[in-house]
CSV table of C-alpha atoms in Angstrom, one decimal:
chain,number,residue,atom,x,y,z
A,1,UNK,CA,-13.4,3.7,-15.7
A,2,UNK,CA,-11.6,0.4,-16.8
A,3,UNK,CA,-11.7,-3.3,-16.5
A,4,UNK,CA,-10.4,-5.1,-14.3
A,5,UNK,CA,-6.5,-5.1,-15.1
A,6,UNK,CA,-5.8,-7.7,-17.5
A,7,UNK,CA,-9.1,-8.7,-17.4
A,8,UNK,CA,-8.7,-10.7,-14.7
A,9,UNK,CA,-11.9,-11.9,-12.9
A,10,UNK,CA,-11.1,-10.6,-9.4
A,11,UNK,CA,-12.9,-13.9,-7.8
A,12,UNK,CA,-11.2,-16.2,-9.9
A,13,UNK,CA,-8.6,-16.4,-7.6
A,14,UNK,CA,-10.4,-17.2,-4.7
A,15,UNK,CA,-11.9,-20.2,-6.5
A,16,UNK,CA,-8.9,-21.4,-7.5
A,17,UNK,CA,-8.0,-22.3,-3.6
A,18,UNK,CA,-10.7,-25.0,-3.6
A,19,UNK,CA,-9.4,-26.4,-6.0
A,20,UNK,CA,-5.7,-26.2,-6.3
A,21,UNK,CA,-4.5,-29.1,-8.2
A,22,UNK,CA,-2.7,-28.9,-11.6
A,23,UNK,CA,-0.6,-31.2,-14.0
A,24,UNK,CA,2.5,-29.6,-12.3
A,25,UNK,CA,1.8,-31.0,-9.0
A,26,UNK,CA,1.4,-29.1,-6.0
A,27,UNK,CA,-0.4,-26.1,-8.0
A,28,UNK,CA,0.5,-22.9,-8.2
A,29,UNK,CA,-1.3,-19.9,-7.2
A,30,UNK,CA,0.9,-17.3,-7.4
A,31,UNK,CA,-1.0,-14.1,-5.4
A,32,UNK,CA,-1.9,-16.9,-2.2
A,33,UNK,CA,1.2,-18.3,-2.3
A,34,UNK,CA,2.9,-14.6,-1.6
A,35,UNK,CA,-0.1,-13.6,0.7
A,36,UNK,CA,0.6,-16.7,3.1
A,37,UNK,CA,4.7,-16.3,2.6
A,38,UNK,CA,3.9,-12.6,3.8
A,39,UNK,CA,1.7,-13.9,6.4
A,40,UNK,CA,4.6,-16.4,7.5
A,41,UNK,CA,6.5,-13.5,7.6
A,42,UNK,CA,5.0,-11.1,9.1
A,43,UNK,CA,4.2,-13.4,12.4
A,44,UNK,CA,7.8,-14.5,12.2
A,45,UNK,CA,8.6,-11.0,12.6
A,46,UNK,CA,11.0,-11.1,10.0
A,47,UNK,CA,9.5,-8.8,7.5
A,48,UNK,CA,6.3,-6.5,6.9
A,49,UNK,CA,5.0,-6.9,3.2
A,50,UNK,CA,1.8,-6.6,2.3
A,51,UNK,CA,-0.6,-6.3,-1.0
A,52,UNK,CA,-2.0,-3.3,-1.6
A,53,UNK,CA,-5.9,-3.6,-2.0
A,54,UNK,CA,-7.3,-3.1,-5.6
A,55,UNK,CA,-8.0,0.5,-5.7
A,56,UNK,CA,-11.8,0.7,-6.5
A,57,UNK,CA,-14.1,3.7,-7.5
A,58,UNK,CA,-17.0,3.8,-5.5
A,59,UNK,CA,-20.4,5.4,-6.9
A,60,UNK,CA,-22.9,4.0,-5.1
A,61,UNK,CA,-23.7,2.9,-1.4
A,62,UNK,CA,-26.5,2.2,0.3
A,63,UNK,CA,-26.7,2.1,4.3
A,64,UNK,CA,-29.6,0.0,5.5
A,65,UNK,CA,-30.6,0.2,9.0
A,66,UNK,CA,-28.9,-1.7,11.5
A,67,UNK,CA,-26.3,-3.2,8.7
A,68,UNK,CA,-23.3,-2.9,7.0
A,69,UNK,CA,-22.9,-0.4,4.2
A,70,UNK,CA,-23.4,-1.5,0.7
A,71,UNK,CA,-21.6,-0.8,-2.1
A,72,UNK,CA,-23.7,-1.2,-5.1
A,73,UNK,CA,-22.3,0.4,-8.1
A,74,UNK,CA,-18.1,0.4,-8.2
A,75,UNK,CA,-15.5,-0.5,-11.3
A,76,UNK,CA,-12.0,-1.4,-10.7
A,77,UNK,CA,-9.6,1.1,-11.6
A,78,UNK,CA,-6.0,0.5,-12.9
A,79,UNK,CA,-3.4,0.7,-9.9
A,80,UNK,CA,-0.6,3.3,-10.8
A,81,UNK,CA,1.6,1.7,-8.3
A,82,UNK,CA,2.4,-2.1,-7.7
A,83,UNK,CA,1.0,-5.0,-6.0
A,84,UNK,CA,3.3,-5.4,-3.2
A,85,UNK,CA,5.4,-2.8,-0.4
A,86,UNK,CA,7.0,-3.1,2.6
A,87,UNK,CA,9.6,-3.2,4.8
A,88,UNK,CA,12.6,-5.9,5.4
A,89,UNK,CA,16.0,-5.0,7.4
A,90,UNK,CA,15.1,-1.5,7.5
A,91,UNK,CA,14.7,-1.6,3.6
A,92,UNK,CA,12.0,-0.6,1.3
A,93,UNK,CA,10.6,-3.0,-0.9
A,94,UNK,CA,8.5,-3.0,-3.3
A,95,UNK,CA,7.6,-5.3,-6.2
A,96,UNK,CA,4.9,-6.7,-8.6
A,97,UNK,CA,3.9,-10.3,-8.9
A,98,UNK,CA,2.4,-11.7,-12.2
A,99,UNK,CA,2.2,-15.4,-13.4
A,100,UNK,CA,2.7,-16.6,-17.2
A,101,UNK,CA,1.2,-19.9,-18.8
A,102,UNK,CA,3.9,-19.4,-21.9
A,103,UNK,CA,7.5,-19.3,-22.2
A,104,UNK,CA,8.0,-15.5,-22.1
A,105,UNK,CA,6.8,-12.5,-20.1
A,106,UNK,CA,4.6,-10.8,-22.4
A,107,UNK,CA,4.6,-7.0,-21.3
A,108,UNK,CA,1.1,-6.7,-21.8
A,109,UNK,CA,1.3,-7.9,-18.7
A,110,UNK,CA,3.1,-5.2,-16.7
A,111,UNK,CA,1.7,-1.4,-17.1
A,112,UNK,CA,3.7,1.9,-18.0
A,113,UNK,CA,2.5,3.5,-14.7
A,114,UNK,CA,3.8,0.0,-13.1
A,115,UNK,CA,7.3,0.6,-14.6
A,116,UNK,CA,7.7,4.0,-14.4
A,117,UNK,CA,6.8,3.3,-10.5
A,118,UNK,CA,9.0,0.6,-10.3
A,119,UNK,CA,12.0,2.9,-12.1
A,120,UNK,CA,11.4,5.8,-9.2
A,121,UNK,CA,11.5,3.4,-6.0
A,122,UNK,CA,14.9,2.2,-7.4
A,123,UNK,CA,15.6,6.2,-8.0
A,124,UNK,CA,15.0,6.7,-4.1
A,125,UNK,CA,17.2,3.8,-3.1
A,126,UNK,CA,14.2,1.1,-2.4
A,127,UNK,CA,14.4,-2.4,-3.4
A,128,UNK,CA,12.4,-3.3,-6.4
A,129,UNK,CA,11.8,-6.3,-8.2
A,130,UNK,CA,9.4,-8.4,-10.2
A,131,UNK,CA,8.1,-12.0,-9.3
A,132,UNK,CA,7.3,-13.9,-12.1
A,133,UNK,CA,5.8,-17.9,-11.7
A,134,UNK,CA,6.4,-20.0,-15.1
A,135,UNK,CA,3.6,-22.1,-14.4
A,136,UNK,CA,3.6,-24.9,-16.4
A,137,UNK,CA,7.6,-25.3,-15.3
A,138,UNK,CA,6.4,-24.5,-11.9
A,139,UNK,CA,9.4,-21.8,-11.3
A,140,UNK,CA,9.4,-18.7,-9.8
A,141,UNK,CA,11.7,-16.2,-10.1
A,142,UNK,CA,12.6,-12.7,-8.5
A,143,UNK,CA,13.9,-10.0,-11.1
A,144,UNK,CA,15.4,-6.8,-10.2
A,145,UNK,CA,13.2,-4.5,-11.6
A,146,UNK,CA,16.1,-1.9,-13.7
A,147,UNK,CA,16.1,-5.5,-16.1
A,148,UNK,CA,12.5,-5.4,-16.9
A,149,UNK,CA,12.2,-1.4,-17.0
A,150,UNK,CA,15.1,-1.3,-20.0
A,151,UNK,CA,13.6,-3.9,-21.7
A,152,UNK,CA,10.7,-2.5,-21.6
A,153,UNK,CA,11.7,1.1,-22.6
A,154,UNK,CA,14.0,0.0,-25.4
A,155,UNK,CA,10.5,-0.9,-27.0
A,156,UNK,CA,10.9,-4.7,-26.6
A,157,UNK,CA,7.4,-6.6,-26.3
A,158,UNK,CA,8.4,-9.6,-24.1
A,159,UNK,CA,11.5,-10.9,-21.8
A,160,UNK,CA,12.0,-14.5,-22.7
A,161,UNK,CA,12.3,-17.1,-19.7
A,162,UNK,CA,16.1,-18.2,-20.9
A,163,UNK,CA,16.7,-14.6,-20.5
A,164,UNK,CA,15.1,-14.6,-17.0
A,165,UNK,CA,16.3,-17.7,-15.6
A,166,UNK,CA,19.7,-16.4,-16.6
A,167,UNK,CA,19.7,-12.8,-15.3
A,168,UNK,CA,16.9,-13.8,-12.6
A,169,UNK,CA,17.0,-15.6,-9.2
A,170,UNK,CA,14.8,-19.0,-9.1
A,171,UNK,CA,13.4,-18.8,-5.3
A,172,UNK,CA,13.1,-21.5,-3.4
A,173,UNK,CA,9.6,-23.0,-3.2
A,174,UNK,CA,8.3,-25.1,0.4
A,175,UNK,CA,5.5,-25.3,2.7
A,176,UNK,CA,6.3,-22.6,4.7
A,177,UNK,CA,7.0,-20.0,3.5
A,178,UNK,CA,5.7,-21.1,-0.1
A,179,UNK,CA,8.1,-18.4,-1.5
A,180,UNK,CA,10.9,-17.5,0.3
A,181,UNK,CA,11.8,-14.7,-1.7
A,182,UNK,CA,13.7,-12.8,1.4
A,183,UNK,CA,17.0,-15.2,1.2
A,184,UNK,CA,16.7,-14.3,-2.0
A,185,UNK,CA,16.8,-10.7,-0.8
A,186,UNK,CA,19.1,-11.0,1.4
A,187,UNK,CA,22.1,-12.7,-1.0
A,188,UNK,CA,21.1,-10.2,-3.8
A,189,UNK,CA,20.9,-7.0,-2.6
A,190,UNK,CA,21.8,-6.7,1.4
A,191,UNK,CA,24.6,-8.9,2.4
A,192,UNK,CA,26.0,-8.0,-1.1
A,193,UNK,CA,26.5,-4.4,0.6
A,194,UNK,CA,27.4,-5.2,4.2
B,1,UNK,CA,-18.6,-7.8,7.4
B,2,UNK,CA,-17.9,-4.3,8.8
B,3,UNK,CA,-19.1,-0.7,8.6
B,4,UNK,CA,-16.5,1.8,7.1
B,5,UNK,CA,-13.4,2.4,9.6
B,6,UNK,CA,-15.3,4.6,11.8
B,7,UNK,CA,-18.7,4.5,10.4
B,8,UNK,CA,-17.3,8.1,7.5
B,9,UNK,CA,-19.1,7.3,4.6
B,10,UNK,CA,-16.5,7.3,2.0
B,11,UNK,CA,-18.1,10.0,-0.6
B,12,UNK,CA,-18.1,12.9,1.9
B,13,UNK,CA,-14.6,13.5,1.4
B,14,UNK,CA,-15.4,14.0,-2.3
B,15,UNK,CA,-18.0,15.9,-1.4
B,16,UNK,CA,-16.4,17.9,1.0
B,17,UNK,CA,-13.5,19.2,-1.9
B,18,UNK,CA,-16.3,21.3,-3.4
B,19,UNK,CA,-17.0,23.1,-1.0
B,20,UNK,CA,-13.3,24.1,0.8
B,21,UNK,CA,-14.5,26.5,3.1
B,22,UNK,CA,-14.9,26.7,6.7
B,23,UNK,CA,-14.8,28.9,9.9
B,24,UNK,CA,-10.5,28.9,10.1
B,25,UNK,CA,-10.5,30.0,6.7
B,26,UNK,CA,-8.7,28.1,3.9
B,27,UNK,CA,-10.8,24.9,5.3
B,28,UNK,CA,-8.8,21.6,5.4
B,29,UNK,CA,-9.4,18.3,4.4
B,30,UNK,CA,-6.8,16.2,5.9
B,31,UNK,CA,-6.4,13.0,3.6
B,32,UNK,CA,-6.8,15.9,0.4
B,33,UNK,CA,-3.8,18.0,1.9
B,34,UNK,CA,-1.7,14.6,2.3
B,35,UNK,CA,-2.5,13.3,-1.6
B,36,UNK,CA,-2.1,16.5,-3.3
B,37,UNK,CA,1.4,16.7,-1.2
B,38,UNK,CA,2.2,13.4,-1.8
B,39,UNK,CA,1.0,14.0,-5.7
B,40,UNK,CA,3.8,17.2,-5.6
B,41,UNK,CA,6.6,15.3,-3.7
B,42,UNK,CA,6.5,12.7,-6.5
B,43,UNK,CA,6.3,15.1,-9.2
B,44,UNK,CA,9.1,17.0,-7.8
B,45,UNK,CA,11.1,13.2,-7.5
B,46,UNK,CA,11.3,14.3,-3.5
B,47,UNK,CA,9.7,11.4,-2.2
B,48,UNK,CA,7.2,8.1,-3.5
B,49,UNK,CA,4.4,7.8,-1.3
B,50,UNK,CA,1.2,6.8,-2.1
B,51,UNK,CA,-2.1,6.6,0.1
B,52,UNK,CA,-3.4,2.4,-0.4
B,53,UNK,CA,-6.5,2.0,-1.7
B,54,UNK,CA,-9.9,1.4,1.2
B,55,UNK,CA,-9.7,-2.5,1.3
B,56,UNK,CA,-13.3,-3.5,-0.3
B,57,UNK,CA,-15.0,-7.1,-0.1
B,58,UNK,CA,-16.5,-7.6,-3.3
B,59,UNK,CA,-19.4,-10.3,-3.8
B,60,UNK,CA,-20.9,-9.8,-6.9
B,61,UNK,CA,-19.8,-8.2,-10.2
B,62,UNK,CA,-21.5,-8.5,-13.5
B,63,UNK,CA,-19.7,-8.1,-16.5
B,64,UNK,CA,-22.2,-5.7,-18.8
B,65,UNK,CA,-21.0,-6.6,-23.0
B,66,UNK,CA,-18.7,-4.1,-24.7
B,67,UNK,CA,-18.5,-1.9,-20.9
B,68,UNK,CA,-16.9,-2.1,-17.7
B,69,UNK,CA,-16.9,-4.9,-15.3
B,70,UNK,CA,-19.7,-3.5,-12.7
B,71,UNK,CA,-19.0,-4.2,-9.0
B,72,UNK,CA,-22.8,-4.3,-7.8
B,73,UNK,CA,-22.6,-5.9,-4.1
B,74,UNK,CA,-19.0,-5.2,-2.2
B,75,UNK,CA,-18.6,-4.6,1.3
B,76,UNK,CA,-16.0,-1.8,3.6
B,77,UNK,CA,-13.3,-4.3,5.2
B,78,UNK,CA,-11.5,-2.6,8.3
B,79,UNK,CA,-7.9,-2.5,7.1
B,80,UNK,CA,-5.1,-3.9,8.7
B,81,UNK,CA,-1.9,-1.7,8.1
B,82,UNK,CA,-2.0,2.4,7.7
B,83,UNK,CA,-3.1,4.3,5.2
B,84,UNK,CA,-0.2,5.4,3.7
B,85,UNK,CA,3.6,4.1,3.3
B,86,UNK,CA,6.2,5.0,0.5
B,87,UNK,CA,9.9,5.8,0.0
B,88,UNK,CA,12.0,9.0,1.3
B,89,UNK,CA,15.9,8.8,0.9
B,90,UNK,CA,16.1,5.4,1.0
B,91,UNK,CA,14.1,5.1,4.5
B,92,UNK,CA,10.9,3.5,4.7
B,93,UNK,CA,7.6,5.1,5.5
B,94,UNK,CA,4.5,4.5,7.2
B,95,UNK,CA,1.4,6.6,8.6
B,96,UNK,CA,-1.8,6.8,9.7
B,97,UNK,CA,-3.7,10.2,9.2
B,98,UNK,CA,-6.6,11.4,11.2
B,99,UNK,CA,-8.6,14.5,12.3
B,100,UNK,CA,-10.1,15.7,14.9
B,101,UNK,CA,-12.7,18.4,16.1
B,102,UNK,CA,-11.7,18.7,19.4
B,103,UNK,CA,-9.2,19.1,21.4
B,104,UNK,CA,-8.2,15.7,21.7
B,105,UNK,CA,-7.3,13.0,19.6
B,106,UNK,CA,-9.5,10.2,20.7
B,107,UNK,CA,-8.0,6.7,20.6
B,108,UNK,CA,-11.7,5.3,18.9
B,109,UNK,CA,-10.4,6.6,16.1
B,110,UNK,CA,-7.5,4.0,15.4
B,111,UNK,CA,-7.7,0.4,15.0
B,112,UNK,CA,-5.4,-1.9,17.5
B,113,UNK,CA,-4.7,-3.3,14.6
B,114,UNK,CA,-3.0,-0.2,13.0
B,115,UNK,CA,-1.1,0.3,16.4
B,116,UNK,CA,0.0,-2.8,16.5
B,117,UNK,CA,1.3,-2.3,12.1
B,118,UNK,CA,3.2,1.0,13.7
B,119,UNK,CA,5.1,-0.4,16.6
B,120,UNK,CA,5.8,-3.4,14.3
B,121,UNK,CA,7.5,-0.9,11.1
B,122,UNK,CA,9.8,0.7,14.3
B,123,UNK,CA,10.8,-2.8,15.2
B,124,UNK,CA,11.8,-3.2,11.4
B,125,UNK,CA,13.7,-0.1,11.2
B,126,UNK,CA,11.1,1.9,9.6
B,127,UNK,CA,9.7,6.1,10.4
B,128,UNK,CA,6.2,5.7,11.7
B,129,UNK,CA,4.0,8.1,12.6
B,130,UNK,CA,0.5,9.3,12.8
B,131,UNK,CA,-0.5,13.1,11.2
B,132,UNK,CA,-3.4,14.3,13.3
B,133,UNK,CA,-5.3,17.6,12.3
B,134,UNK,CA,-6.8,19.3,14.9
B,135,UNK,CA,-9.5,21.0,12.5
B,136,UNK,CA,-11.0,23.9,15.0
B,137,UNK,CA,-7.3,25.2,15.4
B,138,UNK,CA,-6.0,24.9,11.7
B,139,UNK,CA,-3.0,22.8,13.0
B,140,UNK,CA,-1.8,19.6,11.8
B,141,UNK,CA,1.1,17.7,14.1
B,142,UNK,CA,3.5,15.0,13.1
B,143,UNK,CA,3.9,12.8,16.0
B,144,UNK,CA,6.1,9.7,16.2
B,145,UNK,CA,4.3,6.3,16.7
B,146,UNK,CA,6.2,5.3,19.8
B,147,UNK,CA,3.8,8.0,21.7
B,148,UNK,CA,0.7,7.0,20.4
B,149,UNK,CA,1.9,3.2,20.7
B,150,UNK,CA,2.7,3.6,24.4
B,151,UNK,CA,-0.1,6.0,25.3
B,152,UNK,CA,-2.7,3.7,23.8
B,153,UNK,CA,-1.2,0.0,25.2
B,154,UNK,CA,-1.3,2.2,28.6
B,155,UNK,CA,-4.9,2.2,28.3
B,156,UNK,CA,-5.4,5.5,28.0
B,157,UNK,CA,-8.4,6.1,25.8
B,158,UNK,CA,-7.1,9.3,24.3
B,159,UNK,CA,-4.3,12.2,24.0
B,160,UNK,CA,-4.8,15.7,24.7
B,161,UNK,CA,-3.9,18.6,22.2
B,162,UNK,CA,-1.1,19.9,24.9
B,163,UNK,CA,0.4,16.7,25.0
B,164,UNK,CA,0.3,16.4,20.7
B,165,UNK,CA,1.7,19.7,21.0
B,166,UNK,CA,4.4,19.6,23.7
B,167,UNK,CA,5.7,16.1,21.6
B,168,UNK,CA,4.7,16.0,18.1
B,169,UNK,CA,5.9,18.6,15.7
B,170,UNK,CA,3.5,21.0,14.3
B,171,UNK,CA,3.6,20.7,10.3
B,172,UNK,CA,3.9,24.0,8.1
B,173,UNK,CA,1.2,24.3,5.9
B,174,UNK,CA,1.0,26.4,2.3
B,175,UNK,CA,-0.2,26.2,-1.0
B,176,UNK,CA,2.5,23.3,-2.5
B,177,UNK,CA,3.1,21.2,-1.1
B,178,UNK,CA,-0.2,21.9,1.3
B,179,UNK,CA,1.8,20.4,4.3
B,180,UNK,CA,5.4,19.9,3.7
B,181,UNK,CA,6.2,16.8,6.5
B,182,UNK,CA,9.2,15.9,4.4
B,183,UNK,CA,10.8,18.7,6.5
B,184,UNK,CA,9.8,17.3,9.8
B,185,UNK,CA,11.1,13.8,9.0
B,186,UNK,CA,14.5,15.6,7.9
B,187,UNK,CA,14.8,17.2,11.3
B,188,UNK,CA,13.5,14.5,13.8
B,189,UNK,CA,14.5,11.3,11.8
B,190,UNK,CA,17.2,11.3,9.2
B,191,UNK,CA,19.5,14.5,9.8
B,192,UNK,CA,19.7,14.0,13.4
B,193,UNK,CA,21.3,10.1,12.1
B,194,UNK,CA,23.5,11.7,9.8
């Protein structure tokens, strides 16, 4: 049994839609704006990405009669995989998405089981990457993954964002898709081998 | 607001693990056989696949000092996509499990929603498939989601065990991995490309 990872409030982000205004702008939510991008996607039928539920362990539920089952006791477990899979021009991908208020990626942010996972999908020729929204630059960027797993394994604590926006990809922010992270895809890893 | 896919209360199958034993023999519990492989194909760096968690809707939680945060009203959603998906050299994967006590597989027992989420990962270049257990005979069948696809958008309300049979591929089961489908997807799907 653990908390919520990184403490998060799972219902925090579905407050924040009501009220998505911020000094940057536009806002930023960084989990909606992928949903809808995969939801854009998805109809488009350019790509099938979507988030993995939160895995939960169940203890309790009640059935009352003639209603739904209720869960009544249940904690949130840690997920030993990532957020995000799917498919894209016959590719797998699979990533994590995580938002920063600071000017570094703290790894406290990411887990071990996260970048070992993320270390093995590139081992069986997927497509792996991390998202990571600066929020108070409002910037996104898209990461291949083997540049946060050595950082991370030579024992380093953070990734700075000069170091990101060097080695990273900035994708393009719009109102639909909010994140289109596939052209970024694409230039990066597929038309790079055709 | 929905009852559990198909109205299983979600503890049986934990339940069900103590007590492995019925009338074929060894007993089976489908979804158990296809973690504990999936758990060995990782170990053994075959293969990443992973089962997603059962997409919950949580209302309430309450967050007890110094202890976990307590989920104490959450609802079963009906999920959209499969229950499993994951990475074999380099291809993409993505499945739907299910048994079956008779000696049918009856279409109830899948979502249009996860039909349409197969025929969509073929479209994207993707293996799909559904494992069906046919629990009275001890046999578990691989069979390609293009059948089930086109059987169930005929309107056919179900496929018969000589049909699964005559088209699908019957899965070899042992003690690790408990049913070794890696093999089938070598034979029908990637060495037959090479």
């Amino acid at each position: 049994m653990v908390n919520y990872p990184n403490k998060k409030n799972p219902l925090v982000g579905i407050k924040k839609i009501e009220g998505r205004i911020n000094t940057t702008g536009r806002g930023m939510n960084l989990e909606e704006d992928i949903n809808l991008s995969n939801k854009y996607f998805l109809a488009q039928g350019l790509a099938n990405i979507h988030k993995k539920p939160t895995p939960i362990r169940i203890v309790n539920v009640q059935y009352p009669k003639r209603s739904a089952a209720k869960i009544v006791e249940a904690y949130f477990q840690t997920p030993s995989t990532t957020d995000y899979n799917g498919i894209y021009r016959s590719r797998y991908l699979d990533f994590e998405a995580k938002e920063t208020k600071r000017d570094t990626f703290p790894f406290t942010n990411i887990s071990e089981h996260q970048i070992n996972h993320l270390a093995d999908i590139k081992r069986h020729g997927g497509i792996a990457f991390v998202i990571i929204a600066f929020l108070l630059r409002n910037e996104v960027y898209l990461i291949d993954a083997s540049i946060i797993v050595s950082a991370y394994r030579s024992g380093r604590r953070s990734i700075k964002y000069a170091e990101i926006n060097e080695k990273g990809h900035l994708i393009k922010q719009g109102y639909n898709p909010r994140l289109d992270y596939l052209k970024i895809i694409d230039q990066v890893y597929i038309d790079r081998e055709d």
